[in-house]
Amino acid sequence: MSATSGDSGGGAAESAGSSSVTTRTLTMRGSRIDSRELFAAEREIIIAHGEDSYRLRLTSQNKLILTK
């Protein structure tokens, strides 16, 4: 099974209104996604949940931080 992510080409710091969008495919095993696939090119991703946006960051100590 795979999931599609609409990740902006310039990274998480790029504004949400940008017209430049890159699509990539993520592999899921059941309900599991390997974080190395999420953070393949960046240390931070934006997750859209309804009207809200959340920032998921990978720290230098390899920990995850989720903020609204």
PDB file of C-alpha atoms in Angstrom, residues 7-67:
ATOM      1  CA  ASP A   7       5.316  18.152  -0.309  1.00  0.00           C
ATOM      2  CA  SER A   8       6.465  21.559  -1.523  1.00  0.00           C
ATOM      3  CA  GLY A   9       9.693  21.518  -3.486  1.00  0.00           C
ATOM      4  CA  GLY A  10      11.366  24.198  -1.335  1.00  0.00           C
ATOM      5  CA  GLY A  11      10.769  22.508   2.002  1.00  0.00           C
ATOM      6  CA  ALA A  12       8.621  23.250   5.003  1.00  0.00           C
ATOM      7  CA  ALA A  13       9.768  26.866   5.260  1.00  0.00           C
ATOM      8  CA  GLU A  14       8.162  27.710   1.907  1.00  0.00           C
ATOM      9  CA  SER A  15       4.757  29.399   2.132  1.00  0.00           C
ATOM     10  CA  ALA A  16       1.617  27.293   1.713  1.00  0.00           C
ATOM     11  CA  GLY A  17       0.429  29.555  -1.125  1.00  0.00           C
ATOM     12  CA  SER A  18       3.239  28.502  -3.458  1.00  0.00           C
ATOM     13  CA  SER A  19       2.246  27.063  -6.841  1.00  0.00           C
ATOM     14  CA  SER A  20       5.296  24.771  -6.968  1.00  0.00           C
ATOM     15  CA  VAL A  21       4.213  21.361  -5.617  1.00  0.00           C
ATOM     16  CA  THR A  22       6.103  18.071  -5.735  1.00  0.00           C
ATOM     17  CA  THR A  23       4.272  14.770  -5.341  1.00  0.00           C
ATOM     18  CA  ARG A  24       6.008  11.710  -3.949  1.00  0.00           C
ATOM     19  CA  THR A  25       4.893   8.229  -2.977  1.00  0.00           C
ATOM     20  CA  LEU A  26       5.373   6.864   0.546  1.00  0.00           C
ATOM     21  CA  THR A  27       5.257   3.144   1.327  1.00  0.00           C
ATOM     22  CA  MET A  28       2.928   2.009   4.120  1.00  0.00           C
ATOM     23  CA  ARG A  29       3.101  -1.365   5.823  1.00  0.00           C
ATOM     24  CA  GLY A  30      -0.324  -1.713   7.411  1.00  0.00           C
ATOM     25  CA  SER A  31      -0.791   1.613   9.208  1.00  0.00           C
ATOM     26  CA  ARG A  32       2.974   2.231   9.549  1.00  0.00           C
ATOM     27  CA  ILE A  33       5.185   4.719   7.643  1.00  0.00           C
ATOM     28  CA  ASP A  34       8.937   4.773   8.234  1.00  0.00           C
ATOM     29  CA  SER A  35      10.003   8.256   9.363  1.00  0.00           C
ATOM     30  CA  ARG A  36      13.075   8.044   7.088  1.00  0.00           C
ATOM     31  CA  GLU A  37      10.658   8.246   4.145  1.00  0.00           C
ATOM     32  CA  LEU A  38       8.865  11.277   5.628  1.00  0.00           C
ATOM     33  CA  PHE A  39      12.136  13.117   6.241  1.00  0.00           C
ATOM     34  CA  ALA A  40      13.935  11.894   3.092  1.00  0.00           C
ATOM     35  CA  ALA A  41      15.062  15.365   2.012  1.00  0.00           C
ATOM     36  CA  GLU A  42      14.074  17.667   4.916  1.00  0.00           C
ATOM     37  CA  ARG A  43      14.247  17.813   8.711  1.00  0.00           C
ATOM     38  CA  GLU A  44      10.791  19.353   8.946  1.00  0.00           C
ATOM     39  CA  ILE A  45       7.420  18.640   7.317  1.00  0.00           C
ATOM     40  CA  ILE A  46       4.018  20.323   7.514  1.00  0.00           C
ATOM     41  CA  ILE A  47       0.944  18.182   8.183  1.00  0.00           C
ATOM     42  CA  ALA A  48      -2.430  19.627   7.151  1.00  0.00           C
ATOM     43  CA  HIS A  49      -5.264  18.446   9.406  1.00  0.00           C
ATOM     44  CA  GLY A  50      -8.564  20.057   8.495  1.00  0.00           C
ATOM     45  CA  GLU A  51      -8.114  23.814   8.773  1.00  0.00           C
ATOM     46  CA  ASP A  52      -5.001  23.476  10.937  1.00  0.00           C
ATOM     47  CA  SER A  53      -1.329  22.972  10.069  1.00  0.00           C
ATOM     48  CA  TYR A  54       1.107  21.082  12.262  1.00  0.00           C
ATOM     49  CA  ARG A  55       4.900  21.102  12.028  1.00  0.00           C
ATOM     50  CA  LEU A  56       6.724  17.789  12.547  1.00  0.00           C
ATOM     51  CA  ARG A  57      10.453  18.278  13.126  1.00  0.00           C
ATOM     52  CA  LEU A  58      13.333  15.850  13.426  1.00  0.00           C
ATOM     53  CA  THR A  59      15.804  17.046  16.066  1.00  0.00           C
ATOM     54  CA  SER A  60      19.576  16.697  16.084  1.00  0.00           C
ATOM     55  CA  GLN A  61      19.122  13.936  18.684  1.00  0.00           C
ATOM     56  CA  ASN A  62      16.822  12.044  16.272  1.00  0.00           C
ATOM     57  CA  LYS A  63      13.629  12.828  18.246  1.00  0.00           C
ATOM     58  CA  LEU A  64      10.318  14.007  16.801  1.00  0.00           C
ATOM     59  CA  ILE A  65       8.594  17.244  17.852  1.00  0.00           C
ATOM     60  CA  LEU A  66       5.023  18.029  16.722  1.00  0.00           C
ATOM     61  CA  THR A  67       3.795  21.610  17.133  1.00  0.00           C
TER      62      THR A  67
END
